[in-house]
């Protein structure tokens, strides 16, 4: 028997390579990227070169040929250095590559998986100004034409919009049909009538782009429908069920980083003639934070392993995101406290972790929506 957190040899090597890249290429630029609200020049191509943009893409299509668990390891490792880089990689793998792999026609997979693994960032466009938690109340329309569809509407909050070359856009072919009208389309950047709009000015994950999308009679051929017409709700539900394990991993990475900083700092910082970590009051706070992080890791890894084993994981995914995002906020908040005044300023890394942690309780289903999923299972 092995522990749930034990990694195989190839998982260990993969994790080590991502951690090393994060330490060398990302951590030194994290503060500047936060202030510039943009990724460092040349960073995205390096992520492709590292092999973390198409982790589950088969090797025959130029990808890593890995499993979902590898994606979770990468997202966690990157979040320890920078949560914005982490979510770029998370959306690419757990939503976009995942949806194309599962729902794409052979032609779509042949055309897009090699690009997603090599040089094309993807984005996932479900939310709108009026439809967030109630995502299937979306208003973007897809009107059938002779050989395809014409899309019109607006999407809001779209991660990776500034970097993306391809967007999975959800629209309804029949508003009267409710969720059964929803259809997923692949829309290329540069399509006539398609534009990336205003970029949000955010509390956290500031380097990650979050933008509005404007669709004004965008023609999409029928061959670019992902899955079946009217089955877009399934594409959305199934990818988001898996995606939230990735967000759990992102939050786990933030929590781990906050704990590491807090341990290091309290051992160095001296007050009353002793290291701050010598005070039992501080030790107990650190011990509680370490327990929070360990529980988050078990929940995240368990959900990812269940997914790879083809076993049900819906409740476990909801629990892992709920707990990991709350743990990230708690541990980052503690780290700010334990740094004292230094925790409150940008010269030290923990105030950014505190800001970055907050998004985990909002995107890919708010905490209330995760609780709803867990409660539904509990009371069924
Ligand atoms: C930085 C960022 C990046 C994002 N990236 C993407 C992306 O790439 N693609 C995408 O499609 N979307 C994205 N989103 C959108 C995100 O998924 C939504 O913001 C989220 O689902 C919540 O929707 P909302 O903002 O409309 O809040 P609302 O749904 O209006 O919720 C408001 C409050 O009401 C509560 N609430 C709502 N319904 C219920 C209920 N039934 N029971 C109890 N409480 C309820 C919520 O928990 C919340 O506290 C992103 C958002 C942000 C901020």
Tab-separated table of C-alpha atoms and ligand atoms in Angstrom:
chain	number	residue	atom	x	y	z
A	1	UNK	CA	0.000	0.000	0.000
A	2	UNK	CA	1.239	3.477	-0.696
A	3	UNK	CA	0.202	6.939	0.491
A	4	UNK	CA	-2.133	8.922	-1.730
A	5	UNK	CA	0.567	11.570	-2.075
A	6	UNK	CA	3.228	9.103	-3.264
A	7	UNK	CA	4.284	9.867	-6.818
A	8	UNK	CA	5.451	7.422	-9.460
A	9	UNK	CA	8.925	7.885	-10.900
A	10	UNK	CA	7.680	9.686	-13.989
A	11	UNK	CA	5.370	11.906	-11.908
A	12	UNK	CA	8.285	12.796	-9.634
A	13	UNK	CA	10.505	13.724	-12.597
A	14	UNK	CA	7.742	15.720	-14.246
A	15	UNK	CA	6.954	17.622	-11.041
A	16	UNK	CA	10.658	18.338	-10.462
A	17	UNK	CA	11.070	19.750	-13.974
A	18	UNK	CA	8.079	22.088	-13.545
A	19	UNK	CA	9.199	23.196	-10.065
A	20	UNK	CA	12.684	23.940	-11.383
A	21	UNK	CA	11.270	25.946	-14.295
A	22	UNK	CA	8.991	27.838	-11.888
A	23	UNK	CA	11.908	28.621	-9.575
A	24	UNK	CA	14.164	29.775	-12.407
A	25	UNK	CA	11.843	31.434	-14.905
A	26	UNK	CA	8.719	32.482	-13.036
A	27	UNK	CA	9.388	33.307	-9.375
A	28	UNK	CA	11.902	36.106	-10.140
A	29	UNK	CA	9.350	37.771	-12.460
A	30	UNK	CA	6.215	37.220	-10.426
A	31	UNK	CA	6.092	40.620	-8.740
A	32	UNK	CA	6.780	42.515	-11.966
A	33	UNK	CA	4.117	40.540	-13.809
A	34	UNK	CA	1.628	41.353	-11.051
A	35	UNK	CA	2.415	45.050	-11.320
A	36	UNK	CA	2.411	45.069	-15.122
A	37	UNK	CA	-0.770	42.933	-15.169
A	38	UNK	CA	0.814	40.921	-17.983
A	39	UNK	CA	3.013	37.885	-18.482
A	40	UNK	CA	6.731	38.476	-18.959
A	41	UNK	CA	7.808	38.672	-22.592
A	42	UNK	CA	8.639	35.257	-23.968
A	43	UNK	CA	7.208	33.325	-21.019
A	44	UNK	CA	4.293	31.715	-22.868
A	45	UNK	CA	6.521	30.175	-25.607
A	46	UNK	CA	8.741	28.796	-22.822
A	47	UNK	CA	5.707	27.096	-21.276
A	48	UNK	CA	5.071	25.399	-24.618
A	49	UNK	CA	8.725	24.367	-24.805
A	50	UNK	CA	8.539	22.964	-21.277
A	51	UNK	CA	5.680	20.719	-22.418
A	52	UNK	CA	3.018	21.934	-19.996
A	53	UNK	CA	0.543	23.305	-22.539
A	54	UNK	CA	-0.565	19.962	-23.968
A	55	UNK	CA	0.060	17.587	-21.113
A	56	UNK	CA	-2.672	15.118	-22.048
A	57	UNK	CA	-2.303	15.584	-25.811
A	58	UNK	CA	-1.121	12.249	-27.234
A	59	UNK	CA	2.531	12.085	-28.267
A	60	UNK	CA	1.377	11.305	-31.823
A	61	UNK	CA	-0.093	14.835	-31.856
A	62	UNK	CA	3.041	16.372	-30.378
A	63	UNK	CA	1.842	16.456	-26.784
A	64	UNK	CA	3.106	15.071	-23.522
A	65	UNK	CA	1.016	11.897	-23.548
A	66	UNK	CA	0.452	12.375	-19.821
A	67	UNK	CA	-2.557	11.947	-17.596
A	68	UNK	CA	-4.843	14.408	-15.858
A	69	UNK	CA	-2.814	13.890	-12.689
A	70	UNK	CA	0.241	15.317	-14.448
A	71	UNK	CA	-1.752	18.436	-15.286
A	72	UNK	CA	-2.722	18.777	-11.636
A	73	UNK	CA	0.929	18.448	-10.591
A	74	UNK	CA	1.942	21.129	-13.094
A	75	UNK	CA	-0.798	23.547	-12.010
A	76	UNK	CA	0.144	23.095	-8.348
A	77	UNK	CA	3.882	23.491	-9.003
A	78	UNK	CA	3.390	26.646	-11.086
A	79	UNK	CA	1.029	28.183	-8.504
A	80	UNK	CA	3.763	27.903	-5.887
A	81	UNK	CA	5.631	30.516	-7.949
A	82	UNK	CA	2.796	32.434	-9.631
A	83	UNK	CA	-0.939	31.781	-9.630
A	84	UNK	CA	-1.487	33.646	-12.919
A	85	UNK	CA	0.885	31.409	-14.863
A	86	UNK	CA	-0.775	28.497	-13.141
A	87	UNK	CA	-4.274	29.409	-14.340
A	88	UNK	CA	-3.040	29.952	-17.905
A	89	UNK	CA	-1.775	26.367	-17.899
A	90	UNK	CA	-4.824	25.130	-16.004
A	91	UNK	CA	-7.364	26.488	-18.495
A	92	UNK	CA	-5.277	25.232	-21.424
A	93	UNK	CA	-5.123	21.674	-20.109
A	94	UNK	CA	-8.101	20.962	-17.892
A	95	UNK	CA	-10.674	22.863	-19.963
A	96	UNK	CA	-9.537	23.432	-23.542
A	97	UNK	CA	-7.382	20.397	-24.372
A	98	UNK	CA	-9.741	18.292	-22.293
A	99	UNK	CA	-12.866	19.437	-24.168
A	100	UNK	CA	-11.238	19.115	-27.599
A	101	UNK	CA	-9.957	15.631	-26.744
A	102	UNK	CA	-13.265	14.391	-25.436
A	103	UNK	CA	-15.697	16.140	-27.748
A	104	UNK	CA	-13.769	17.059	-30.888
A	105	UNK	CA	-14.424	15.228	-34.165
A	106	UNK	CA	-11.413	13.346	-35.583
A	107	UNK	CA	-10.833	16.339	-37.917
A	108	UNK	CA	-10.938	18.840	-35.050
A	109	UNK	CA	-8.527	16.745	-32.990
A	110	UNK	CA	-6.194	16.301	-35.941
A	111	UNK	CA	-6.181	20.030	-36.627
A	112	UNK	CA	-6.186	21.487	-33.113
A	113	UNK	CA	-4.454	19.157	-30.668
A	114	UNK	CA	-1.014	19.607	-32.323
A	115	UNK	CA	-1.472	23.386	-32.273
A	116	UNK	CA	-2.618	23.444	-28.650
A	117	UNK	CA	0.456	21.423	-27.697
A	118	UNK	CA	2.863	23.488	-29.817
A	119	UNK	CA	1.991	27.175	-29.908
A	120	UNK	CA	-1.695	28.044	-29.538
A	121	UNK	CA	-3.227	29.156	-26.255
A	122	UNK	CA	-6.886	28.285	-25.753
A	123	UNK	CA	-9.680	29.981	-23.806
A	124	UNK	CA	-13.022	28.770	-22.548
A	125	UNK	CA	-15.935	31.164	-22.951
A	126	UNK	CA	-19.071	30.256	-21.057
A	127	UNK	CA	-19.856	33.144	-18.673
A	128	UNK	CA	-21.730	36.297	-19.627
A	129	UNK	CA	-22.708	39.471	-17.794
A	130	UNK	CA	-26.114	38.012	-16.934
A	131	UNK	CA	-25.192	34.336	-16.535
A	132	UNK	CA	-22.536	33.168	-14.089
A	133	UNK	CA	-23.590	30.514	-11.588
A	134	UNK	CA	-26.676	30.009	-13.761
A	135	UNK	CA	-24.397	29.479	-16.750
A	136	UNK	CA	-27.005	27.912	-18.981
A	137	UNK	CA	-29.053	31.088	-18.958
A	138	UNK	CA	-26.539	32.388	-21.489
A	139	UNK	CA	-27.809	34.687	-24.223
A	140	UNK	CA	-25.178	34.383	-26.980
A	141	UNK	CA	-27.019	33.207	-30.084
A	142	UNK	CA	-25.963	30.780	-32.803
A	143	UNK	CA	-28.198	31.010	-35.844
A	144	UNK	CA	-28.008	28.126	-38.321
A	145	UNK	CA	-27.105	29.053	-41.898
A	146	UNK	CA	-26.698	26.739	-44.857
A	147	UNK	CA	-23.321	25.321	-43.933
A	148	UNK	CA	-22.807	26.432	-40.380
A	149	UNK	CA	-23.772	29.013	-37.776
A	150	UNK	CA	-23.537	32.716	-37.160
A	151	UNK	CA	-22.707	33.694	-33.565
A	152	UNK	CA	-23.671	36.965	-31.891
A	153	UNK	CA	-23.367	38.066	-28.288
A	154	UNK	CA	-20.920	38.957	-25.535
A	155	UNK	CA	-18.874	36.848	-23.163
A	156	UNK	CA	-17.423	38.147	-19.915
A	157	UNK	CA	-14.541	37.136	-17.644
A	158	UNK	CA	-12.669	35.064	-20.203
A	159	UNK	CA	-9.303	33.870	-18.895
A	160	UNK	CA	-6.415	33.758	-21.423
A	161	UNK	CA	-8.396	35.950	-23.843
A	162	UNK	CA	-5.430	38.186	-24.547
A	163	UNK	CA	-3.065	35.318	-25.356
A	164	UNK	CA	-5.512	32.857	-26.933
A	165	UNK	CA	-5.567	31.815	-30.585
A	166	UNK	CA	-8.683	29.697	-30.188
A	167	UNK	CA	-11.802	30.028	-28.037
A	168	UNK	CA	-14.403	27.464	-27.045
A	169	UNK	CA	-17.539	29.594	-27.201
A	170	UNK	CA	-20.871	28.425	-25.815
A	171	UNK	CA	-23.980	29.764	-27.536
A	172	UNK	CA	-27.602	28.722	-27.873
A	173	UNK	CA	-29.118	27.576	-31.151
A	174	UNK	CA	-32.593	27.865	-29.611
A	175	UNK	CA	-33.265	30.008	-26.537
A	176	UNK	CA	-36.701	28.385	-26.131
A	177	UNK	CA	-35.028	24.985	-25.682
A	178	UNK	CA	-33.276	26.104	-22.485
A	179	UNK	CA	-30.095	24.198	-21.714
A	180	UNK	CA	-30.812	21.810	-24.595
A	181	UNK	CA	-30.092	24.579	-27.069
A	182	UNK	CA	-26.569	25.156	-25.844
A	183	UNK	CA	-23.809	24.287	-28.292
A	184	UNK	CA	-20.025	24.554	-28.085
A	185	UNK	CA	-18.103	26.114	-30.984
A	186	UNK	CA	-14.425	26.525	-31.758
A	187	UNK	CA	-13.817	30.121	-32.779
A	188	UNK	CA	-10.444	31.306	-34.028
A	189	UNK	CA	-8.982	34.621	-33.045
A	190	UNK	CA	-9.128	36.793	-36.121
A	191	UNK	CA	-12.487	35.448	-37.313
A	192	UNK	CA	-14.490	38.266	-38.928
A	193	UNK	CA	-16.807	39.876	-36.357
A	194	UNK	CA	-14.888	38.482	-33.378
A	195	UNK	CA	-13.059	40.833	-31.001
A	196	UNK	CA	-11.434	40.648	-27.598
A	197	UNK	CA	-12.786	43.532	-25.538
A	198	UNK	CA	-11.954	45.241	-22.266
A	199	UNK	CA	-9.443	43.620	-19.926
A	200	UNK	CA	-10.435	43.524	-16.248
A	201	UNK	CA	-8.330	45.284	-13.600
A	202	UNK	CA	-8.312	42.665	-10.851
A	203	UNK	CA	-7.593	42.157	-7.128
A	204	UNK	CA	-5.454	39.085	-7.758
A	205	UNK	CA	-4.064	36.851	-10.522
A	206	UNK	CA	-3.388	40.183	-12.170
A	207	UNK	CA	-1.017	38.899	-14.852
A	208	UNK	CA	-3.683	36.532	-16.116
A	209	UNK	CA	-5.811	38.250	-18.747
A	210	UNK	CA	-9.560	38.293	-18.090
A	211	UNK	CA	-11.469	39.955	-20.922
A	212	UNK	CA	-14.793	40.471	-22.544
A	213	UNK	CA	-15.398	38.827	-25.937
A	214	UNK	CA	-17.531	40.495	-28.578
A	215	UNK	CA	-19.179	38.390	-31.260
A	216	UNK	CA	-20.915	40.227	-34.063
A	217	UNK	CA	-22.215	37.794	-36.696
A	218	UNK	CA	-19.198	35.503	-36.511
A	219	UNK	CA	-19.517	32.753	-39.123
A	220	UNK	CA	-18.498	29.319	-37.797
A	221	UNK	CA	-18.606	26.264	-40.082
A	222	UNK	CA	-20.610	23.248	-38.872
A	223	UNK	CA	-17.330	21.301	-38.709
A	224	UNK	CA	-16.265	23.561	-35.808
A	225	UNK	CA	-19.041	22.391	-33.492
A	226	UNK	CA	-17.540	20.626	-30.481
A	227	UNK	CA	-19.724	17.615	-29.724
A	228	UNK	CA	-23.297	17.634	-30.999
A	229	UNK	CA	-25.546	20.605	-31.621
A	230	UNK	CA	-27.616	21.044	-28.433
A	231	UNK	CA	-25.139	19.045	-26.345
A	232	UNK	CA	-22.977	21.984	-25.307
A	233	UNK	CA	-24.300	21.758	-21.755
A	234	UNK	CA	-22.679	18.330	-21.482
A	235	UNK	CA	-19.392	19.677	-22.831
A	236	UNK	CA	-19.541	22.456	-20.234
A	237	UNK	CA	-20.585	20.335	-17.260
A	238	UNK	CA	-18.085	17.571	-17.909
A	239	UNK	CA	-15.116	19.817	-18.543
A	240	UNK	CA	-15.893	22.080	-15.581
A	241	UNK	CA	-16.283	19.068	-13.285
A	242	UNK	CA	-12.682	18.209	-14.111
A	243	UNK	CA	-11.515	21.792	-14.356
A	244	UNK	CA	-12.345	22.486	-10.750
A	245	UNK	CA	-9.826	19.861	-9.665
A	246	UNK	CA	-7.283	22.035	-11.467
A	247	UNK	CA	-8.440	25.077	-9.512
A	248	UNK	CA	-8.072	23.007	-6.354
A	249	UNK	CA	-4.480	22.334	-7.436
A	250	UNK	CA	-3.870	26.028	-8.084
A	251	UNK	CA	-5.138	26.886	-4.606
A	252	UNK	CA	-3.055	24.085	-3.093
A	253	UNK	CA	0.044	25.610	-4.710
A	254	UNK	CA	-0.787	29.038	-3.255
A	255	UNK	CA	-1.391	27.553	0.210
A	256	UNK	CA	1.886	25.612	0.090
A	257	UNK	CA	3.814	28.700	-0.961
A	258	UNK	CA	2.260	30.762	1.852
A	259	UNK	CA	3.116	28.084	4.400
A	260	UNK	CA	6.705	27.802	3.121
A	261	UNK	CA	7.185	31.564	3.367
A	262	UNK	CA	5.649	31.688	6.848
A	263	UNK	CA	7.864	28.874	8.173
A	264	UNK	CA	11.029	30.396	6.682
A	265	UNK	CA	10.267	33.910	7.917
A	266	UNK	CA	9.220	33.012	11.469
A	267	UNK	CA	12.417	30.992	11.929
A	268	UNK	CA	14.493	34.026	10.904
A	269	UNK	CA	12.564	36.905	12.445
A	270	UNK	CA	13.567	37.639	16.035
A	271	UNK	CA	11.488	39.434	18.651
A	272	UNK	CA	11.854	39.393	22.449
A	273	UNK	CA	15.313	37.896	21.886
A	274	UNK	CA	14.018	34.743	20.187
A	275	UNK	CA	12.910	33.559	16.766
A	276	UNK	CA	9.203	34.252	16.367
A	277	UNK	CA	8.782	30.546	15.513
A	278	UNK	CA	9.908	29.695	19.065
A	279	UNK	CA	6.634	30.996	20.457
A	280	UNK	CA	4.125	28.229	20.976
A	281	UNK	CA	1.291	30.512	19.853
A	282	UNK	CA	2.985	30.824	16.451
A	283	UNK	CA	3.874	27.132	16.296
A	284	UNK	CA	0.227	26.167	16.759
A	285	UNK	CA	-0.841	28.536	13.992
A	286	UNK	CA	1.755	27.026	11.650
A	287	UNK	CA	0.715	23.493	12.628
A	288	UNK	CA	-2.911	24.264	11.813
A	289	UNK	CA	-1.885	25.743	8.448
A	290	UNK	CA	0.234	22.676	7.640
A	291	UNK	CA	-2.785	20.475	8.386
A	292	UNK	CA	-4.940	22.627	6.089
A	293	UNK	CA	-2.409	22.227	3.270
A	294	UNK	CA	-2.068	18.471	3.790
A	295	UNK	CA	-5.849	18.010	3.726
A	296	UNK	CA	-6.085	20.083	0.533
A	297	UNK	CA	-3.399	17.964	-1.113
A	298	UNK	CA	-5.155	14.711	-0.210
A	299	UNK	CA	-8.484	15.971	-1.552
A	300	UNK	CA	-6.959	17.317	-4.789
A	301	UNK	CA	-4.807	14.267	-5.519
A	302	UNK	CA	-7.639	11.899	-4.671
A	303	UNK	CA	-10.065	13.646	-7.040
A	304	UNK	CA	-7.454	13.652	-9.836
A	305	UNK	CA	-6.570	9.985	-9.303
A	306	UNK	CA	-10.265	9.032	-9.351
A	307	UNK	CA	-10.699	10.919	-12.612
A	308	UNK	CA	-7.751	9.108	-14.193
A	309	UNK	CA	-9.109	5.771	-12.960
A	310	UNK	CA	-12.419	6.474	-14.704
A	311	UNK	CA	-14.281	6.402	-11.399
A	312	UNK	CA	-16.927	8.889	-10.204
A	313	UNK	CA	-15.302	12.034	-8.833
A	314	UNK	CA	-17.953	14.772	-8.914
A	315	UNK	CA	-18.351	15.215	-5.153
A	316	UNK	CA	-14.639	14.787	-4.548
A	317	UNK	CA	-13.874	17.489	-7.137
A	318	UNK	CA	-16.335	19.879	-5.483
A	319	UNK	CA	-14.863	19.138	-2.044
A	320	UNK	CA	-11.289	19.600	-3.209
A	321	UNK	CA	-12.002	23.005	-4.760
A	322	UNK	CA	-14.079	24.139	-1.798
A	323	UNK	CA	-11.485	23.144	0.762
A	324	UNK	CA	-8.338	24.069	-1.152
A	325	UNK	CA	-9.624	27.558	-1.960
A	326	UNK	CA	-10.658	28.224	1.639
A	327	UNK	CA	-7.359	26.775	2.895
A	328	UNK	CA	-5.422	29.009	0.493
A	329	UNK	CA	-7.177	32.092	1.822
A	330	UNK	CA	-6.666	31.033	5.458
A	331	UNK	CA	-3.001	30.114	5.086
A	332	UNK	CA	-2.160	33.178	2.999
A	333	UNK	CA	-3.933	35.358	5.568
A	334	UNK	CA	-1.920	33.750	8.362
A	335	UNK	CA	1.279	34.290	6.386
A	336	UNK	CA	0.441	38.014	6.111
A	337	UNK	CA	-0.127	38.124	9.882
A	338	UNK	CA	3.096	36.276	10.676
A	339	UNK	CA	5.132	38.616	8.474
A	340	UNK	CA	3.768	41.506	10.541
A	341	UNK	CA	4.103	44.857	8.771
A	342	UNK	CA	6.263	43.180	6.127
A	343	UNK	CA	3.264	41.022	5.242
A	344	UNK	CA	1.340	44.093	4.201
A	345	UNK	CA	3.767	45.432	1.614
A	346	UNK	CA	4.674	44.373	-1.886
A	347	UNK	CA	8.386	43.916	-1.169
A	348	UNK	CA	7.497	40.548	0.355
A	349	UNK	CA	5.576	37.838	-1.476
A	350	UNK	CA	2.746	37.040	0.909
A	351	UNK	CA	0.409	39.957	0.231
A	352	UNK	CA	0.202	38.806	-3.392
A	353	UNK	CA	-0.562	35.245	-2.319
A	354	UNK	CA	-3.401	36.601	-0.174
A	355	UNK	CA	-4.841	38.520	-3.143
A	356	UNK	CA	-4.337	35.610	-5.547
A	357	UNK	CA	-6.056	33.140	-3.203
A	358	UNK	CA	-9.394	34.957	-3.314
A	359	UNK	CA	-10.329	33.942	-6.853
A	360	UNK	CA	-10.435	30.234	-5.927
A	361	UNK	CA	-13.769	30.724	-4.184
A	362	UNK	CA	-15.270	32.428	-7.226
A	363	UNK	CA	-14.354	30.944	-10.595
A	364	UNK	CA	-15.337	27.557	-12.033
A	365	UNK	CA	-18.282	27.531	-9.637
A	366	UNK	CA	-18.413	29.637	-6.468
A	367	UNK	CA	-18.067	27.960	-3.079
A	368	UNK	CA	-21.852	28.003	-2.705
A	369	UNK	CA	-22.169	26.048	-5.949
A	370	UNK	CA	-19.622	23.487	-4.719
A	371	UNK	CA	-21.610	23.167	-1.473
A	372	UNK	CA	-24.749	22.642	-3.565
A	373	UNK	CA	-23.076	19.756	-5.432
A	374	UNK	CA	-21.832	18.166	-2.210
A	375	UNK	CA	-25.209	18.571	-0.471
A	376	UNK	CA	-27.083	17.127	-3.443
A	377	UNK	CA	-24.944	13.992	-3.275
A	378	UNK	CA	-25.232	13.799	0.505
A	379	UNK	CA	-29.008	14.041	0.525
A	380	UNK	CA	-29.741	11.935	-2.574
B	1	LIG	C1	-10.749	36.284	-12.772
B	1	LIG	C2	-11.893	35.520	-13.358
B	1	LIG	C3	-11.657	34.617	-14.377
B	1	LIG	C4	-12.738	33.912	-14.952
B	1	LIG	N1	-12.495	33.085	-16.019
B	1	LIG	C5	-13.566	32.559	-16.690
B	1	LIG	C6	-13.365	31.845	-17.921
B	1	LIG	O1	-12.231	31.651	-18.394
B	1	LIG	N2	-14.449	31.399	-18.587
B	1	LIG	C7	-15.718	31.585	-18.124
B	1	LIG	O2	-16.664	31.142	-18.788
B	1	LIG	N3	-15.945	32.243	-16.952
B	1	LIG	C8	-14.893	32.740	-16.236
B	1	LIG	N4	-15.114	33.429	-15.065
B	1	LIG	C9	-16.469	33.605	-14.571
B	1	LIG	C10	-16.746	32.859	-13.277
B	1	LIG	O3	-16.804	31.481	-13.515
B	1	LIG	C11	-18.006	33.446	-12.645
B	1	LIG	O4	-17.670	34.737	-12.160
B	1	LIG	C12	-18.541	32.582	-11.533
B	1	LIG	O5	-19.058	31.380	-12.044
B	1	LIG	C13	-19.622	33.284	-10.735
B	1	LIG	O6	-20.575	33.868	-11.560
B	1	LIG	P1	-21.019	35.397	-11.322
B	1	LIG	O7	-19.795	36.194	-11.274
B	1	LIG	O8	-22.033	35.744	-12.331
B	1	LIG	O9	-21.667	35.386	-9.883
B	1	LIG	P2	-23.201	35.056	-9.540
B	1	LIG	O10	-23.592	33.769	-10.158
B	1	LIG	O11	-24.036	36.254	-9.829
B	1	LIG	O12	-23.112	34.844	-7.967
B	1	LIG	C14	-23.170	35.911	-7.026
B	1	LIG	C15	-23.246	35.292	-5.624
B	1	LIG	O13	-24.464	34.554	-5.508
B	1	LIG	C16	-24.198	33.244	-5.076
B	1	LIG	N5	-25.175	32.313	-5.696
B	1	LIG	C17	-25.564	32.283	-6.994
B	1	LIG	N6	-26.433	31.285	-7.176
B	1	LIG	C18	-26.595	30.678	-5.983
B	1	LIG	C19	-27.359	29.581	-5.522
B	1	LIG	N7	-28.146	28.868	-6.353
B	1	LIG	N8	-27.271	29.229	-4.207
B	1	LIG	C20	-26.480	29.905	-3.367
B	1	LIG	N9	-25.711	30.951	-3.739
B	1	LIG	C21	-25.773	31.334	-5.037
B	1	LIG	C22	-22.776	32.950	-5.547
B	1	LIG	O14	-22.161	31.918	-4.762
B	1	LIG	C23	-22.109	34.304	-5.358
B	1	LIG	O15	-21.663	34.419	-4.028
B	1	LIG	C24	-14.042	34.102	-14.454
B	1	LIG	C25	-14.273	35.006	-13.405
B	1	LIG	C26	-13.216	35.717	-12.869
B	1	LIG	C27	-13.519	36.721	-11.770
